[in-house]
XYZ file of C-alpha atoms in Angstrom:
611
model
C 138.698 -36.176 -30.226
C 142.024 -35.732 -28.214
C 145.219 -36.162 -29.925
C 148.978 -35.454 -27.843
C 151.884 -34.235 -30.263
C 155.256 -35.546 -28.713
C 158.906 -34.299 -30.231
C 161.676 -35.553 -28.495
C 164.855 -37.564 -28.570
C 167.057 -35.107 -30.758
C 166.706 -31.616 -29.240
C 164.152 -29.224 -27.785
C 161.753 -31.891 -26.808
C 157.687 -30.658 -26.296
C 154.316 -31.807 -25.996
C 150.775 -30.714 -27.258
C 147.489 -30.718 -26.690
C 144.805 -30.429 -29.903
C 140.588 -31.256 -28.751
C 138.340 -31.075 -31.282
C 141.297 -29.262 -33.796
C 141.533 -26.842 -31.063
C 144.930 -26.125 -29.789
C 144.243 -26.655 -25.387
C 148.357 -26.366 -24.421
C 152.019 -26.708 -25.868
C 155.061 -26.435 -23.739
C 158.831 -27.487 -24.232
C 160.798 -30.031 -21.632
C 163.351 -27.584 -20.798
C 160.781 -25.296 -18.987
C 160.208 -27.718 -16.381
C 163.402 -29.616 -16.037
C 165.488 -26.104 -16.459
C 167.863 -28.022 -19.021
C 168.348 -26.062 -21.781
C 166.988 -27.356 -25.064
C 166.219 -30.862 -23.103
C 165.885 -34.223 -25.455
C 164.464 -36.125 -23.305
C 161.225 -37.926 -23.619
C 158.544 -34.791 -22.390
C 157.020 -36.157 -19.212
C 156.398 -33.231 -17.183
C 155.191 -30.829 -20.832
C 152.781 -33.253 -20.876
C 151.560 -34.054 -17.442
C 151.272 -30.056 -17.962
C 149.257 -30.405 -21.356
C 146.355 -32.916 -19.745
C 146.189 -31.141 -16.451
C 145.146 -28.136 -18.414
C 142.962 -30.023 -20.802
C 141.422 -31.274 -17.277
C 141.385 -34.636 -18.508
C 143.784 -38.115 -17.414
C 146.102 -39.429 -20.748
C 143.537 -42.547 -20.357
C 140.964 -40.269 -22.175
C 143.855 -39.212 -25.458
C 142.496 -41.089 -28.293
C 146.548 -40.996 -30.564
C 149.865 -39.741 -29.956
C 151.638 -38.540 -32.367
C 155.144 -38.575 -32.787
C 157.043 -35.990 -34.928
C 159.124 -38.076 -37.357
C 159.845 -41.772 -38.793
C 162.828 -42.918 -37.214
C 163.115 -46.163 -39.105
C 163.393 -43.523 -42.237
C 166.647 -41.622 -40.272
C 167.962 -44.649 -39.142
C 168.093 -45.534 -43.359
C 169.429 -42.349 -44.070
C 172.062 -43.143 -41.548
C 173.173 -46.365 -42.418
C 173.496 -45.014 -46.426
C 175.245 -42.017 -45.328
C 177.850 -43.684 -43.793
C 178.129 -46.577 -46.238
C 178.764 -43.667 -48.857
C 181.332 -42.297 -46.998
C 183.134 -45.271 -45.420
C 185.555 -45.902 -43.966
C 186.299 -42.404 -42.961
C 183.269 -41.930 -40.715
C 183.495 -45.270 -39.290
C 184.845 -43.395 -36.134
C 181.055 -41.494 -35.911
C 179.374 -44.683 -36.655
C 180.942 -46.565 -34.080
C 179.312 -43.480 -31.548
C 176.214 -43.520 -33.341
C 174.936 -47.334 -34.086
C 174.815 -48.343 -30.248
C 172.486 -45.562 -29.672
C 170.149 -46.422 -32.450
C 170.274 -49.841 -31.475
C 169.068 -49.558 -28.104
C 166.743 -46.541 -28.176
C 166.069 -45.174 -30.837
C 165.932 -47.909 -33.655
C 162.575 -49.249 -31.278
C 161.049 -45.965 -30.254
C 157.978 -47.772 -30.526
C 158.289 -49.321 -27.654
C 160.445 -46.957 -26.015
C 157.417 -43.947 -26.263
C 154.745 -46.843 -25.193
C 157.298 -47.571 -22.065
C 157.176 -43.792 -21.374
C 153.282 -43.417 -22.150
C 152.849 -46.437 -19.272
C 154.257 -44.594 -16.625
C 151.279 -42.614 -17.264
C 148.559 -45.110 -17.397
C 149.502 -48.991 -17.204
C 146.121 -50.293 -18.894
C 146.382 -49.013 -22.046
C 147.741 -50.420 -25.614
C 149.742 -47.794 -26.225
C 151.368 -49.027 -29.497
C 147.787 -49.504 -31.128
C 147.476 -45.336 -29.967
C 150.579 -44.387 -31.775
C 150.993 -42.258 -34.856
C 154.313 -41.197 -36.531
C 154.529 -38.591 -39.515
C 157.069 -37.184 -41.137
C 159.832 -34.657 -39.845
C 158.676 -32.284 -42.612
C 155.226 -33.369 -42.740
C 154.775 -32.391 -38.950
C 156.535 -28.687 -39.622
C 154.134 -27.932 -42.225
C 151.588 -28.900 -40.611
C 152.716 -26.409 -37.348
C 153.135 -23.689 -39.847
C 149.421 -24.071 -42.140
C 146.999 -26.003 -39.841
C 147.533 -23.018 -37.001
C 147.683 -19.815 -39.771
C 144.789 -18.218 -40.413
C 144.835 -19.187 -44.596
C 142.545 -20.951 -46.254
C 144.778 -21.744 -48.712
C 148.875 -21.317 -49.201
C 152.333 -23.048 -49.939
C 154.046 -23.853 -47.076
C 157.932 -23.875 -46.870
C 160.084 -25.669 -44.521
C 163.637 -24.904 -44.397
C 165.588 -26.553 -41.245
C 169.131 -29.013 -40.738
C 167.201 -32.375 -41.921
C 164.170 -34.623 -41.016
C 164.726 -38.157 -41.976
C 165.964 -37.019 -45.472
C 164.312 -34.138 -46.001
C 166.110 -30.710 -45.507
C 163.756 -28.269 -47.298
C 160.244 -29.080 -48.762
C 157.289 -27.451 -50.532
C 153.749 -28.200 -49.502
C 150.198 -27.078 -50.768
C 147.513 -26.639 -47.893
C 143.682 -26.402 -48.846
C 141.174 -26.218 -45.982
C 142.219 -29.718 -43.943
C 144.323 -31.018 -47.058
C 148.239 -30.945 -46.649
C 150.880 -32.217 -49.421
C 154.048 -32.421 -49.295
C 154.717 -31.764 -53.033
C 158.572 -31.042 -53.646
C 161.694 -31.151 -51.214
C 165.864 -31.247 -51.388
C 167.483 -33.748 -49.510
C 170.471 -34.203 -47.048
C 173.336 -33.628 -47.467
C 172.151 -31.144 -49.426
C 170.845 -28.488 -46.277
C 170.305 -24.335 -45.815
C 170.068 -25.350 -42.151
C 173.775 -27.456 -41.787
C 175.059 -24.479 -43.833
C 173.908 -21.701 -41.086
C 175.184 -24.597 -38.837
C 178.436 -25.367 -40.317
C 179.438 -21.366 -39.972
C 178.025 -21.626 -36.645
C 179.953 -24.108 -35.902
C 183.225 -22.787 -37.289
C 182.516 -19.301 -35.990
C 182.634 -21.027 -32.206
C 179.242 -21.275 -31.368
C 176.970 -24.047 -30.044
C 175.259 -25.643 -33.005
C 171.645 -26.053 -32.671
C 171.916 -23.150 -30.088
C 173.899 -20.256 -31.169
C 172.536 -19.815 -34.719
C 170.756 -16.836 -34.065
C 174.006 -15.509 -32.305
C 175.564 -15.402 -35.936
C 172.906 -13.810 -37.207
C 173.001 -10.788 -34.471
C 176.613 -10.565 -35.350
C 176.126 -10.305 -38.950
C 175.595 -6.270 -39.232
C 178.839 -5.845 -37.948
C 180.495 -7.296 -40.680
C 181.014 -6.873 -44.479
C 179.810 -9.750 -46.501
C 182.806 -10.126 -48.721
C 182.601 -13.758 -48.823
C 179.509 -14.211 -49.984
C 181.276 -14.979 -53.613
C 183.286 -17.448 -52.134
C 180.221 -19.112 -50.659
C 178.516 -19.420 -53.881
C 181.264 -20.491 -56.135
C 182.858 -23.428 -53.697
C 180.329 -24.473 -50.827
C 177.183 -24.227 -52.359
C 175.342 -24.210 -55.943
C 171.799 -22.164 -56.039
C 169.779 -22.904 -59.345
C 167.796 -19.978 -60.020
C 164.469 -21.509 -58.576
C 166.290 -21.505 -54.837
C 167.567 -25.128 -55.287
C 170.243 -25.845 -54.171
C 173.553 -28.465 -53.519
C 176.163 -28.151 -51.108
C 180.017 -29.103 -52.029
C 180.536 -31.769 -49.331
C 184.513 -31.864 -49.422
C 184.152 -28.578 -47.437
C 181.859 -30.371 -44.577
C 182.537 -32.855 -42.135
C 179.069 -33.334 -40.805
C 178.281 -37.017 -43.242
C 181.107 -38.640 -41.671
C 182.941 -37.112 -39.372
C 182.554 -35.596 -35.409
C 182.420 -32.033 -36.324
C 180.699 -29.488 -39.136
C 183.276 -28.298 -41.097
C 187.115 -29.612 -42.064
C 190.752 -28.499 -42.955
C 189.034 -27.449 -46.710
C 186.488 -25.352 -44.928
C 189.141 -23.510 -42.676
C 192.087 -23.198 -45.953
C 189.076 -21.545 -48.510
C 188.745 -18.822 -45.739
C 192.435 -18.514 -43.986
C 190.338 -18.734 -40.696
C 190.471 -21.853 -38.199
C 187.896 -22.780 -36.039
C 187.142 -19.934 -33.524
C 187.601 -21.227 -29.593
C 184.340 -19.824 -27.916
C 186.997 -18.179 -25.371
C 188.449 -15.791 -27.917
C 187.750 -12.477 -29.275
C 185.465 -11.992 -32.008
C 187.225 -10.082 -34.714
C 186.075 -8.715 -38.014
C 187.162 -11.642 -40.244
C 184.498 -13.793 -37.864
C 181.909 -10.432 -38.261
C 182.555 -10.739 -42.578
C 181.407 -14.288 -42.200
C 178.390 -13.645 -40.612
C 177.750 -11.252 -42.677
C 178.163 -13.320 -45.822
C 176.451 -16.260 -44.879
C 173.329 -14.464 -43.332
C 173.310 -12.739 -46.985
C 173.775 -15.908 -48.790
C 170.710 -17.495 -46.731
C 168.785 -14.345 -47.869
C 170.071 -15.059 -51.169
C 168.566 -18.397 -51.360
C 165.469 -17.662 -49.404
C 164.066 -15.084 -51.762
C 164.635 -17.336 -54.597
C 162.850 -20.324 -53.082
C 159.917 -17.724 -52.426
C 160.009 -16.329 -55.904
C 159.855 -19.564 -57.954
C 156.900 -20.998 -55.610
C 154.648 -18.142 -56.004
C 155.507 -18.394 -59.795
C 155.063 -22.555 -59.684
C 152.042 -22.090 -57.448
C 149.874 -19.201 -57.758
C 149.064 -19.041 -54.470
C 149.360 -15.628 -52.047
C 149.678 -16.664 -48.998
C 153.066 -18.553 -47.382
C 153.714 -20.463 -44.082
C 157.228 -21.097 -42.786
C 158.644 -23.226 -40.828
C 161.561 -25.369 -39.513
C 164.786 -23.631 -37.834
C 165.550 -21.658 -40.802
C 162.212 -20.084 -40.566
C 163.497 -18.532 -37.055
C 165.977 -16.417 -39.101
C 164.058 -13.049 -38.936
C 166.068 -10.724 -41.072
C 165.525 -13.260 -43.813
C 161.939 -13.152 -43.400
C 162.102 -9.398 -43.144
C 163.609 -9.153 -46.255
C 161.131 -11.927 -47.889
C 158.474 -9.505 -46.552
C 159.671 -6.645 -47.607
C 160.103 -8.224 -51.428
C 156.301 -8.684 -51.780
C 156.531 -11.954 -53.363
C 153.358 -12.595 -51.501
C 150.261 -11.012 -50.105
C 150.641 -12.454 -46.437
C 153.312 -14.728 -44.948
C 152.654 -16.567 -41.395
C 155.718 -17.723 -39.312
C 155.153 -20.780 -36.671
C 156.478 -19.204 -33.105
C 157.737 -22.373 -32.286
C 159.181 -22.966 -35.981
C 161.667 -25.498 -34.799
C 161.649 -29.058 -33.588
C 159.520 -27.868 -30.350
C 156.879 -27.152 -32.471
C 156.829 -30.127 -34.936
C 155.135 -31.792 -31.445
C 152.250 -29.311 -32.136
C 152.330 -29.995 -36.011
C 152.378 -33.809 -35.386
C 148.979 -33.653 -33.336
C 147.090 -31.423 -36.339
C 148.725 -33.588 -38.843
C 147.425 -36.778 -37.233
C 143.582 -34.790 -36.386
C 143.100 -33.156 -39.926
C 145.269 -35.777 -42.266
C 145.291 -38.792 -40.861
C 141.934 -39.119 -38.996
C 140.847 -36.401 -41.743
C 138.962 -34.451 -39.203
C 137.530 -31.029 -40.282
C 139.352 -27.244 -39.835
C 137.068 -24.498 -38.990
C 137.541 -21.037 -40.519
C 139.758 -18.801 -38.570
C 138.092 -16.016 -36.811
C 140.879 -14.070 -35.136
C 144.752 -13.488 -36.246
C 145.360 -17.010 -36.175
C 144.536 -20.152 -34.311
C 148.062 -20.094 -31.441
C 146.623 -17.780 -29.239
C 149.522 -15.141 -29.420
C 151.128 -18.600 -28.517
C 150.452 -18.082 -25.040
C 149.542 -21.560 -24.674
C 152.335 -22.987 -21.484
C 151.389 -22.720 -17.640
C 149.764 -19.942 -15.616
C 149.570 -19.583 -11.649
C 146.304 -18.249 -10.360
C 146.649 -15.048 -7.736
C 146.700 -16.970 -4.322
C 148.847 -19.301 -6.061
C 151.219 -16.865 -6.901
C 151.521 -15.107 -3.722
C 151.631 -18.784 -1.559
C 154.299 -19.523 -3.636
C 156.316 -16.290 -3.005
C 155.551 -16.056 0.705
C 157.478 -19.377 0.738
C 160.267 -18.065 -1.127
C 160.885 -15.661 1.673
C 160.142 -12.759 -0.774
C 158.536 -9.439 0.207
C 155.738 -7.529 -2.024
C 152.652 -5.665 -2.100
C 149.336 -6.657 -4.154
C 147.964 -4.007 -6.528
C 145.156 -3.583 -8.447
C 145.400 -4.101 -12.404
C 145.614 -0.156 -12.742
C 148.159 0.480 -9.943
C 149.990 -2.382 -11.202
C 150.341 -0.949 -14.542
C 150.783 3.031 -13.764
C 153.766 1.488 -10.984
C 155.224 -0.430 -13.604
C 155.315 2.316 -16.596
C 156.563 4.898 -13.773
C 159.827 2.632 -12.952
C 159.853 1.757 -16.767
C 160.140 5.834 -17.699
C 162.758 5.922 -14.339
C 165.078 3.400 -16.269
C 164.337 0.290 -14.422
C 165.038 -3.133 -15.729
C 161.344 -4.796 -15.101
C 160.799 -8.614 -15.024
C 156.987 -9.361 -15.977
C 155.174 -12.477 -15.358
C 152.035 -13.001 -16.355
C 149.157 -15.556 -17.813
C 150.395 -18.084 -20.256
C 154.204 -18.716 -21.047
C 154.602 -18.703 -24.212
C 155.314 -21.970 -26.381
C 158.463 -21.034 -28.621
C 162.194 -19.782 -28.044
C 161.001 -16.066 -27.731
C 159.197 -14.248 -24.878
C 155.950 -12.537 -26.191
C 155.335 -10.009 -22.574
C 154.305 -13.874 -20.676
C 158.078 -14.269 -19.579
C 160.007 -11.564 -20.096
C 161.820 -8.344 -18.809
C 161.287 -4.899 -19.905
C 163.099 -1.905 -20.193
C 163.237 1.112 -21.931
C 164.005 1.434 -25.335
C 164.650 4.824 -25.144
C 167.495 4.253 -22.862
C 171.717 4.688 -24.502
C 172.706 2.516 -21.603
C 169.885 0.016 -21.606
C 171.418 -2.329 -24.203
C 174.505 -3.174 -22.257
C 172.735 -3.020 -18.977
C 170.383 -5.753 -19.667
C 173.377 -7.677 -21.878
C 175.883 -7.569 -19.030
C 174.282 -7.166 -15.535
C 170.906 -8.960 -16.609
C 171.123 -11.337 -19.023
C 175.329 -12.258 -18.295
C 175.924 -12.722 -22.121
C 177.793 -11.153 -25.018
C 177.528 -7.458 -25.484
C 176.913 -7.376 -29.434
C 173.476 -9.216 -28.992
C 170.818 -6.540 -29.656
C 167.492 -6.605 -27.845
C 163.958 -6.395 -29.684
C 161.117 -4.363 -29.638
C 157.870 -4.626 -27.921
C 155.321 -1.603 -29.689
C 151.392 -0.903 -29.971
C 150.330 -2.408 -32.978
C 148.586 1.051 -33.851
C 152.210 2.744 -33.620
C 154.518 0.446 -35.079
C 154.006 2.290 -38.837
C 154.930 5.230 -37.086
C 158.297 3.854 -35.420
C 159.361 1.244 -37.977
C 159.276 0.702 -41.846
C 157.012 -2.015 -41.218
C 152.870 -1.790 -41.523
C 151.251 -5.475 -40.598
C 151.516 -8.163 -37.331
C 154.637 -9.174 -36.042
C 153.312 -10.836 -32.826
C 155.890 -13.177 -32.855
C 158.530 -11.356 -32.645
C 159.780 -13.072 -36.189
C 160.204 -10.106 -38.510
C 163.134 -7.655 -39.022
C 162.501 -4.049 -40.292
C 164.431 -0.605 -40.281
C 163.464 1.966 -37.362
C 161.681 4.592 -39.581
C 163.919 7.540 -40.981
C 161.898 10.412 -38.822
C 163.163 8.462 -35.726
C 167.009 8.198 -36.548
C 169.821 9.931 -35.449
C 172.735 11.125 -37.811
C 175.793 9.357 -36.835
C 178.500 11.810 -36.842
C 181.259 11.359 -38.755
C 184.429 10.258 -36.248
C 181.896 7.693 -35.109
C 181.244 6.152 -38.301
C 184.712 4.282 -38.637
C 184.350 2.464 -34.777
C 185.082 -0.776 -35.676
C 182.592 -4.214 -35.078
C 181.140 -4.112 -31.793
C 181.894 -0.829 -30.666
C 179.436 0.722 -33.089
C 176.443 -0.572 -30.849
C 177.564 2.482 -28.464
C 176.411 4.734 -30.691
C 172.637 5.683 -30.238
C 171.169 5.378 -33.756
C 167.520 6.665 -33.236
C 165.356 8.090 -30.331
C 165.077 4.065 -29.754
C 168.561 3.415 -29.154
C 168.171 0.359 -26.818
C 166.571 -1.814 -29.753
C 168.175 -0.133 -32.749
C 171.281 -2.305 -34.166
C 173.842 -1.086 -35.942
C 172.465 -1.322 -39.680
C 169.359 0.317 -38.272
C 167.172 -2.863 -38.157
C 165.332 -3.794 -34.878
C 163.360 -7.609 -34.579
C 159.749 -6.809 -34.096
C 156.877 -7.617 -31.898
C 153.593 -5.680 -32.339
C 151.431 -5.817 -29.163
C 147.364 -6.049 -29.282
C 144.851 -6.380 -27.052
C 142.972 -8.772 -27.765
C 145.667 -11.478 -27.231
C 147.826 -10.019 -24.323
C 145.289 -7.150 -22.540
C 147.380 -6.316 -19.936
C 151.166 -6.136 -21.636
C 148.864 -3.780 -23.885
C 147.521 -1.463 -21.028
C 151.605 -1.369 -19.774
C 152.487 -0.009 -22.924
C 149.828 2.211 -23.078
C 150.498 3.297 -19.910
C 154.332 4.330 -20.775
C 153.430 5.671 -24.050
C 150.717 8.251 -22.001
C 153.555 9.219 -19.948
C 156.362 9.289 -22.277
C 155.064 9.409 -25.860
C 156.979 6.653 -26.859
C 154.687 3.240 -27.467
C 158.066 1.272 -27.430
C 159.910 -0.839 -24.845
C 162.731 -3.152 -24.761
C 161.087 -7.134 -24.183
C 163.834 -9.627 -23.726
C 163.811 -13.253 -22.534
C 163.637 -13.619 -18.170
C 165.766 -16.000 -17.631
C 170.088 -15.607 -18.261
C 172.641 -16.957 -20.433
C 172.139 -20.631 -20.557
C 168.924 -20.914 -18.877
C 165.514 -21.326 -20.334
C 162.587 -19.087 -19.813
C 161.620 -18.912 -16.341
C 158.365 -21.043 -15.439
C 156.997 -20.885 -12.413
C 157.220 -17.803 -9.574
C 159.793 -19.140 -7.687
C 162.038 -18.992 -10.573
C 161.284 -15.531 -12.030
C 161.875 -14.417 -8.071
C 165.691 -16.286 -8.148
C 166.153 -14.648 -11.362
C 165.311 -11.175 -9.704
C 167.521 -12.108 -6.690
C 170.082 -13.516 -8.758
C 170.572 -10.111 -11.591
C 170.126 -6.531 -11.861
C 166.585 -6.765 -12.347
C 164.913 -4.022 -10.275
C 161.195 -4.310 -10.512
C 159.479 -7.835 -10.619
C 155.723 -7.560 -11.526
C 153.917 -11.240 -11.071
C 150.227 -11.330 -11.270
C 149.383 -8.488 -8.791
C 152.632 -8.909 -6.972
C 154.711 -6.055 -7.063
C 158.101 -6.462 -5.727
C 160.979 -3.965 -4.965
C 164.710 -4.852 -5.421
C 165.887 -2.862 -2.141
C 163.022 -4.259 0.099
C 163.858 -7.638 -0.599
C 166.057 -9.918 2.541
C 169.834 -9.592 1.140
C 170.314 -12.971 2.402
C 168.450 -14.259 -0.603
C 170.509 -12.697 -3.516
C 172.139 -15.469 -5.235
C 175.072 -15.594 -7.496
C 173.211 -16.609 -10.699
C 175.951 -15.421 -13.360
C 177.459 -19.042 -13.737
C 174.716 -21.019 -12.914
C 173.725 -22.244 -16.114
C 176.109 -23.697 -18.484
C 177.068 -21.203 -21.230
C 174.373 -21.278 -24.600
């Protein structure tokens, strides 16, 4: 039994793969079509999904689509009623839209799905679930539990913003949820928003920025915007929002309760914009741990999936794992809409066509989410020869003792190799390297690298054997979606003159013998590293740990500001052409900045429009 998960439409459109409840391939539009956080119906993610199932769409048996839009398009239409006539003006933008696409997306996805094969009746093939249903279903059906509540916390489905499920075996119910306007999600958004980032896109900006600042709003928060019951529910004061009616987040209210207008994205970041980071990534904690608290009580059960945007905060699952509210707690990769195309497909294979789910033999069923493209060898080095690049082919062991030798030299290192990963974060598929031992490394990647702002910390790649040793953390974190202190025995005392450097300039101070991944309140995002899923980013690590004692290095994204994760070998090589980058390791490839043709650097720095 083949069933294809599709998200699309809104934002961060993807496709999936599930045979026989097995997860074959997931990968998100923007990979392919290098448009960041691409919409658009998933053509090429899926051409990619069946050509590495090895099969033609003719042989898919459903396609499952990751919400109800007939249910948004209500939720529209009594939204705006209940606010009219003052977001008539949205409306008018809104209700052509609908009306031609995505009021019929019927249709529209059997259109798309004939382009692939003409003979087929596609509408009798398709499936549509629930935004909500399909994130639970990403975040339980994948996890290696038996049994365990599932939360989904994210902007909104069709109504849905948050929701409580119960998974047993290949049973999932959607048992509780809080509905829009009513959202954790448009809150982190609205702040986003108003702090001058891109919504849907610079979320986890605001939440890098928060340790700068002091969270002495977090009062104000609770007593004006937003009312938490002391189970985690929760209702938002809509005459602070603009978001039901209106063409932007927040409103004049929003900007008068804090003295602070909205921030242009071309001006400086000050403290006041730090203290409201700070307070609303506290509040989120805030609301978070209650919501955990009152379903273990409600429940009983010890295990907890999350999922939905929210569920990419890390510091607030760091701090839910940290409480102890339950025994385990398993975070989807791709916890946003990317991944509700993947939680479509195993809703549609274990609920709807109520196929069984085997036990899980291994961490979990994603594969260390390594589950996008891969280039065989020859492939690899066709592709480069026609790029006009130069390189030499090593052997898996001169590979890796070349690559931990430039890492301990202070190198910036772009690694590709096997699987991209399926998710916003690079897991040591797609990413560059450095070394977190490094003062300068932070900025170097942030400025010369990656072309971005300077406050946005880099994470952690370490041996899962050593990360106890390193971190105040003891379990997985192969998703890089869990936020814990850099143990005491590795920190540095900050000395006193340097303790009053205000916001951004206390990232220059080194914090710990890790400086490079240490923020400034100590706390470093986490990915442990194991063999058994990624062999060879294991031996590299290794490698530099055997010559430098230290089993930790920088792993950040390889792409730059604005672009998505490079795919293919001709983009990783731009991306070395185009940056700082000095090594470039893909496959057995080994290439060397300064015997590359100078006639191929690039300027890549504003290639890509700003995230």
């Amino acid at each position: 039994m083949i069933v294809v998960g599709i998200s699309a439409y809104y934002h961060d459109s993807a496709a999936a793969l599930i045979r026989d409840g097995v997860i074959v391939a997931a990968a998100q539009e923007e990979r392919f079509t290098r448009k960041k956080h691409d919409p658009a119906f998933p053509k090429q993610a899926l051409e990619y999904c069946l050509s590495a199932a090895g099969i033609s769409i003719d042989q898919v048996d459903h396609v499952a689509f990751y919400d109800k839009p007939f249910l948004k398009f209500e939720r529209l239409l009594e939204t705006y009623l209940a606010f009219a006539p003052r977001g008539f003006s949205s409306f008018r933008l809104a209700l052509p839209v609908w009306l031609r696409e995505k009021l019929f997306l019927k249709s529209l996805l059997a259109k798309e799905l004939k382009a692939f094969s003409a003979n087929i009746d596609w509408e009798s093939k398709l499936l549509f679930g629930e935004h909500h249903q399909s994130h639970a279903a990403s975040a339980f059906f994948p996890s290696p539990f038996d049994e365990a509540a599932v939360l989904t916390l994210d902007g909104v489905g069709e109504w849905a913003t948050s929701s409580l499920a119960i998974g047993r075996g290949k049973k999932l119910e959607v048992i509780k949820e809080i509905h829009f306007p009513h959202s954790l999600g448009l809150l982190y958004s609205a702040f986003t928003y108003h702090l001058g980032f891109k919504v849907n896109s610079g979320e986890y900006k605001v939440m890098g920025l928060a340790p700068y600042g002091t969270p002495r709003f977090t009062d104000q928060i609770f007593e004006h915007l937003m009312d938490v019951k002391d189970d985690g529910s929760f209702r938002l004061d809509m005459k602070y929002f603009d978001y039901c009616a209106g063409l932007t987040m927040t409103n004049d209210h929003f900007s008068q309760l804090f003295n602070l207008p909205v921030r242009k994205s071309e001006d400086a970041l000050t403290q006041v914009h730090m203290d409201m980071a700070a307070s609303l990534q506290a509040a989120t904690e805030t609301v978070v741990l209650k919501l955990a608290a009152a379903i273990a009580q409600e429940t009983g059960m010890k295990n907890l999936c999350l999922a939905g945007g929210v569920a990419l905060n890390c510091v607030a699952n760091g701090k839910l794992f940290k409480q102890g509210t339950f025994e385990k707690i398993w975070v989807q990769p791709a916890a946003g809409d990317a991944g509700g195309a993947l939680g479509a497909a195993l809703a549609a294979y274990h609920g709807y066509l109520d196929l069984p789910r085997e036990s899980c033999t291994s961490y979990d069923r994603m594969q260390g989410s390594y589950l996008g493209p891969q280039f065989e060898q020859s492939e690899i080095e066709r592709r480069l020869k026609a790029a006009g690049a130069q390189f030499e082919i090593l052997s898996d062991e001169a590979l890796i003792e070349a690559c931990a030798s430039d890492l301990d030299r202070g190198h910036a290192l772009g690694w590709f190799q096997g699987r991209m990963e399926f998710g916003p974060r690079a897991l040591g598929g797609r990413s560059i390297l450095g070394d977190a031992r490094s003062a300068s490394m932070q900025s170097t990647l942030n400025l010369k690298v990656k072309f971005r702002e300077s406050f946005r910390p880099f994470a952690p790649a370490v041996l899962r054997e050593d990360v106890q040793n390193w971190f105040d953390y003891d379990a997985d974190s192969p998703y890089m979606l869990m936020v814990a202190e850099v143990h005491s025995s590795k920190r540095i005392a900050v000395p006193e003159a340097e303790k009053a450097l205000f916001g951004i300039e206390k990232l220059k101070v080194a914090r710990s013998e890790i400086p490079a991944v240490t923020h400034v309140d100590y706390s470093a995002r986490i990915q442990t590293v194991t063999a058994d899923t990624n062999p060879k980013y294991h031996q590299l690590l290794s490698q530099f740990k055997a010559k430098t004692g230290c089993p930790v290095l920088v792993n950040t994204s390889f792409n730059v500001r604005g672009e998505p994760i490079v795919n293919t070998p001709e983009e990783a090589f731009k991306c070395f052409m185009g940056t700082d980058i000095e090594r470039l390791a893909i496959g057995n490839c080994y290439l060397r900045k300064e015997r590359q043709d100078p006639a191929l650097k690039i300027s890549y720095e504003n290639a890509f429009e700003l995230d």
